[in-house]
mmCIF file of C-alpha atoms in Angstrom:
data_model
loop_
_atom_site.group_PDB
_atom_site.id
_atom_site.type_symbol
_atom_site.label_atom_id
_atom_site.label_comp_id
_atom_site.label_asym_id
_atom_site.label_seq_id
_atom_site.Cartn_x
_atom_site.Cartn_y
_atom_site.Cartn_z
ATOM 1 C CA UNK L 14 -58.278 -20.100 2.861
ATOM 2 C CA UNK L 15 -57.140 -21.452 5.882
ATOM 3 C CA UNK L 16 -53.794 -20.708 5.487
ATOM 4 C CA UNK L 17 -54.971 -16.699 5.207
ATOM 5 C CA UNK L 18 -57.149 -17.090 8.182
ATOM 6 C CA UNK L 19 -54.731 -18.299 10.357
ATOM 7 C CA UNK L 20 -52.296 -15.597 9.473
ATOM 8 C CA UNK L 21 -54.634 -12.902 9.889
ATOM 9 C CA UNK L 22 -55.061 -14.585 13.464
ATOM 10 C CA UNK L 23 -51.210 -13.492 14.615
ATOM 11 C CA UNK L 24 -50.638 -10.895 12.981
ATOM 12 C CA UNK L 25 -51.006 -8.313 16.188
ATOM 13 C CA UNK L 26 -50.361 -4.749 16.627
ATOM 14 C CA UNK L 27 -46.732 -4.180 17.526
ATOM 15 C CA UNK L 28 -45.615 -3.750 21.123
ATOM 16 C CA UNK L 29 -43.059 -2.810 23.561
ATOM 17 C CA UNK L 30 -40.209 -4.189 22.726
ATOM 18 C CA UNK L 31 -41.093 -4.898 18.634
ATOM 19 C CA UNK L 32 -38.995 -2.918 16.477
ATOM 20 C CA UNK L 33 -40.987 0.454 14.444
ATOM 21 C CA UNK L 34 -40.758 -0.125 10.985
ATOM 22 C CA UNK L 35 -38.103 2.019 9.356
ATOM 23 C CA UNK L 36 -40.455 3.723 6.304
ATOM 24 C CA UNK L 37 -40.310 6.023 4.335
ATOM 25 C CA UNK L 38 -42.202 9.263 5.233
ATOM 26 C CA UNK L 39 -43.643 12.143 3.008
ATOM 27 C CA UNK L 40 -45.658 15.235 3.636
ATOM 28 C CA UNK L 41 -45.601 18.329 2.516
ATOM 29 C CA UNK L 42 -43.447 20.492 5.610
ATOM 30 C CA UNK L 43 -42.342 23.912 5.947
ATOM 31 C CA UNK L 44 -38.661 24.411 6.478
ATOM 32 C CA UNK L 45 -39.309 25.057 10.327
ATOM 33 C CA UNK L 46 -41.120 21.571 10.447
ATOM 34 C CA UNK L 47 -38.001 20.271 8.374
ATOM 35 C CA UNK L 48 -35.407 21.862 10.978
ATOM 36 C CA UNK L 49 -37.337 20.623 14.022
ATOM 37 C CA UNK L 50 -36.869 16.442 12.371
ATOM 38 C CA UNK L 51 -33.533 17.550 11.358
ATOM 39 C CA UNK L 52 -34.332 16.711 7.765
ATOM 40 C CA UNK L 53 -34.021 18.424 4.703
ATOM 41 C CA UNK L 54 -36.762 16.899 1.865
ATOM 42 C CA UNK L 55 -40.299 16.252 2.051
ATOM 43 C CA UNK L 56 -39.135 12.810 2.096
ATOM 44 C CA UNK L 57 -36.649 10.623 4.420
ATOM 45 C CA UNK L 58 -36.647 7.387 6.486
ATOM 46 C CA UNK L 59 -38.100 7.318 9.987
ATOM 47 C CA UNK L 60 -34.258 6.733 10.885
ATOM 48 C CA UNK L 61 -33.130 10.066 9.654
ATOM 49 C CA UNK L 62 -35.144 11.637 12.316
ATOM 50 C CA UNK L 63 -32.649 13.726 14.275
ATOM 51 C CA UNK L 64 -33.285 13.090 17.981
ATOM 52 C CA UNK L 65 -33.686 10.804 20.797
ATOM 53 C CA UNK L 66 -37.687 10.000 21.033
ATOM 54 C CA UNK L 67 -40.338 9.977 18.724
ATOM 55 C CA UNK L 68 -43.923 9.775 19.721
ATOM 56 C CA UNK L 69 -46.141 8.736 16.898
ATOM 57 C CA UNK L 70 -49.789 9.441 16.257
ATOM 58 C CA UNK L 71 -51.719 6.651 13.461
ATOM 59 C CA UNK L 72 -54.401 8.636 12.945
ATOM 60 C CA UNK L 73 -56.989 8.996 9.749
ATOM 61 C CA UNK L 74 -58.998 12.470 8.515
ATOM 62 C CA UNK L 75 -62.279 10.278 8.576
ATOM 63 C CA UNK L 76 -61.986 8.953 12.071
ATOM 64 C CA UNK L 77 -64.378 10.426 14.411
ATOM 65 C CA UNK L 78 -61.656 9.231 17.758
ATOM 66 C CA UNK L 79 -58.981 11.059 15.517
ATOM 67 C CA UNK L 80 -61.304 14.304 15.491
ATOM 68 C CA UNK L 81 -61.916 14.338 19.394
ATOM 69 C CA UNK L 82 -58.523 13.589 20.034
ATOM 70 C CA UNK L 83 -56.693 15.776 18.191
ATOM 71 C CA UNK L 84 -56.902 19.044 20.323
ATOM 72 C CA UNK L 85 -55.474 16.851 23.354
ATOM 73 C CA UNK L 86 -52.753 15.687 20.881
ATOM 74 C CA UNK L 87 -51.983 19.419 20.176
ATOM 75 C CA UNK L 88 -51.889 20.027 23.750
ATOM 76 C CA UNK L 89 -49.395 16.973 24.339
ATOM 77 C CA UNK L 90 -47.016 18.633 21.602
ATOM 78 C CA UNK L 91 -47.129 22.311 22.961
ATOM 79 C CA UNK L 92 -46.954 20.989 26.588
ATOM 80 C CA UNK L 93 -43.578 18.853 26.010
ATOM 81 C CA UNK L 94 -41.978 21.873 24.871
ATOM 82 C CA UNK L 95 -41.676 23.251 28.703
ATOM 83 C CA UNK L 96 -40.170 19.706 29.372
ATOM 84 C CA UNK L 97 -38.066 18.710 26.672
ATOM 85 C CA UNK L 98 -36.389 21.988 25.778
ATOM 86 C CA UNK L 99 -34.114 20.363 23.528
ATOM 87 C CA UNK L 100 -36.884 18.907 21.754
ATOM 88 C CA UNK L 101 -35.048 15.731 22.324
ATOM 89 C CA UNK L 102 -38.546 14.007 21.876
ATOM 90 C CA UNK L 103 -40.175 14.490 18.076
ATOM 91 C CA UNK L 104 -44.101 14.588 17.470
ATOM 92 C CA UNK L 105 -45.257 13.327 13.994
ATOM 93 C CA UNK L 106 -48.483 11.905 13.146
ATOM 94 C CA UNK L 107 -49.223 9.463 10.367
ATOM 95 C CA UNK L 108 -52.277 9.575 8.003
ATOM 96 C CA UNK L 109 -53.574 6.250 7.776
ATOM 97 C CA UNK L 110 -54.504 5.532 3.868
ATOM 98 C CA UNK L 111 -54.759 9.460 3.335
ATOM 99 C CA UNK L 112 -53.761 11.819 0.533
ATOM 100 C CA UNK L 113 -51.906 15.326 0.958
ATOM 101 C CA UNK L 114 -55.178 16.703 0.194
ATOM 102 C CA UNK L 115 -56.405 15.364 3.125
ATOM 103 C CA UNK L 116 -53.295 15.869 5.267
ATOM 104 C CA UNK L 117 -53.239 19.585 4.526
ATOM 105 C CA UNK L 118 -57.148 19.452 5.492
ATOM 106 C CA UNK L 119 -56.694 17.863 8.825
ATOM 107 C CA UNK L 120 -53.672 20.151 9.762
ATOM 108 C CA UNK L 121 -56.134 23.252 8.977
ATOM 109 C CA UNK L 122 -59.458 21.920 10.827
ATOM 110 C CA UNK L 123 -57.254 20.655 13.248
ATOM 111 C CA UNK L 124 -54.615 22.895 13.885
ATOM 112 C CA UNK L 125 -52.059 20.272 13.871
ATOM 113 C CA UNK L 126 -48.663 22.164 14.144
ATOM 114 C CA UNK L 127 -46.373 19.465 14.025
ATOM 115 C CA UNK L 128 -45.498 17.218 11.259
ATOM 116 C CA UNK L 129 -47.991 15.040 9.591
ATOM 117 C CA UNK L 130 -47.352 12.555 6.486
ATOM 118 C CA UNK L 131 -49.629 10.933 3.995
ATOM 119 C CA UNK L 132 -49.811 7.584 3.412
ATOM 120 C CA UNK L 133 -52.432 7.825 0.049
ATOM 121 C CA UNK L 134 -50.699 4.270 -0.952
ATOM 122 C CA UNK L 135 -51.435 2.245 2.594
ATOM 123 C CA UNK L 136 -48.075 1.604 2.787
ATOM 124 C CA UNK L 137 -47.248 3.170 5.932
ATOM 125 C CA UNK L 138 -50.353 1.176 7.446
ATOM 126 C CA UNK L 139 -48.894 -1.869 6.044
ATOM 127 C CA UNK L 140 -45.989 -1.863 7.808
ATOM 128 C CA UNK L 141 -47.621 -0.107 11.237
ATOM 129 C CA UNK L 142 -49.533 -3.638 10.642
ATOM 130 C CA UNK L 143 -52.499 -2.351 9.967
ATOM 131 C CA UNK L 144 -53.391 -0.709 12.918
ATOM 132 C CA UNK L 145 -56.469 0.850 14.199
ATOM 133 C CA UNK L 146 -56.554 4.706 14.369
ATOM 134 C CA UNK L 147 -55.712 6.398 16.643
ATOM 135 C CA UNK L 148 -52.700 4.604 18.086
ATOM 136 C CA UNK L 149 -49.995 6.058 19.649
ATOM 137 C CA UNK L 150 -46.795 5.049 19.871
ATOM 138 C CA UNK L 151 -43.522 6.343 21.681
ATOM 139 C CA UNK L 152 -40.180 5.131 19.808
ATOM 140 C CA UNK L 153 -35.950 5.027 20.525
ATOM 141 C CA UNK L 154 -35.022 6.654 17.436
ATOM 142 C CA UNK L 155 -31.604 5.199 17.713
ATOM 143 C CA UNK L 156 -32.885 1.599 17.957
ATOM 144 C CA UNK L 157 -36.219 2.029 16.639
ATOM 145 C CA UNK L 158 -37.546 0.072 19.604
ATOM 146 C CA UNK L 159 -40.967 0.655 20.732
ATOM 147 C CA UNK L 160 -41.119 1.224 23.902
ATOM 148 C CA UNK L 161 -45.122 2.274 24.055
ATOM 149 C CA UNK L 162 -47.747 1.815 22.102
ATOM 150 C CA UNK L 163 -51.767 1.930 22.247
ATOM 151 C CA UNK L 164 -54.414 1.707 20.245
ATOM 152 C CA UNK L 165 -57.877 3.367 20.488
ATOM 153 C CA UNK L 166 -59.321 6.017 22.002
ATOM 154 C CA UNK L 167 -57.216 8.881 24.487
ATOM 155 C CA UNK L 168 -58.974 8.580 26.938
ATOM 156 C CA UNK L 169 -56.674 9.980 29.537
ATOM 157 C CA UNK L 170 -54.098 12.977 27.797
ATOM 158 C CA UNK L 171 -52.105 13.648 30.777
ATOM 159 C CA UNK L 172 -51.737 9.348 31.498
ATOM 160 C CA UNK L 173 -50.348 9.362 28.332
ATOM 161 C CA UNK L 174 -48.043 12.709 29.003
ATOM 162 C CA UNK L 175 -46.640 11.007 31.890
ATOM 163 C CA UNK L 176 -45.928 7.481 30.081
ATOM 164 C CA UNK L 177 -44.269 9.763 27.430
ATOM 165 C CA UNK L 178 -41.954 11.446 29.973
ATOM 166 C CA UNK L 179 -41.187 8.512 32.061
ATOM 167 C CA UNK L 180 -40.130 6.469 28.824
ATOM 168 C CA UNK L 181 -38.082 9.129 27.279
ATOM 169 C CA UNK L 182 -36.545 10.001 31.383
ATOM 170 C CA UNK L 183 -38.142 13.648 31.163
ATOM 171 C CA UNK L 184 -39.574 15.081 34.481
#
């Protein structure tokens, strides 16, 4: 029992410099979303995404903060298109513990255009060290190095956007 408690105390969320897990992602993707990610299937590993950087939102359909933040994350995704015309930064949403139905419900209700992936068996959540939602990551795709990680409410979208641009050499 004490050993389990000790493990829980030292199991922390990822920090900058850590390696983002090369986990399998599964989701119902449109042809346009597959092209955006540079993949051909609905299921693939993170390392198969074509691009230089990955912006990850770990969320849950049942998270009220995630629901509140959805519009701002959508705005970031749209704004990134104007500063990143070559689409070197890819956006994805990882739905912690959510089924395909829940992912689709969230996508429609909050009008999310970037690719979303289910996690009904919690394997993604476990790979991310059971991070709280929402959480945001900036990952360098060629090495899967985490350049930035933030857990909790998106308090300042503009500051996060500036962090994203600074970490990905975009202006």
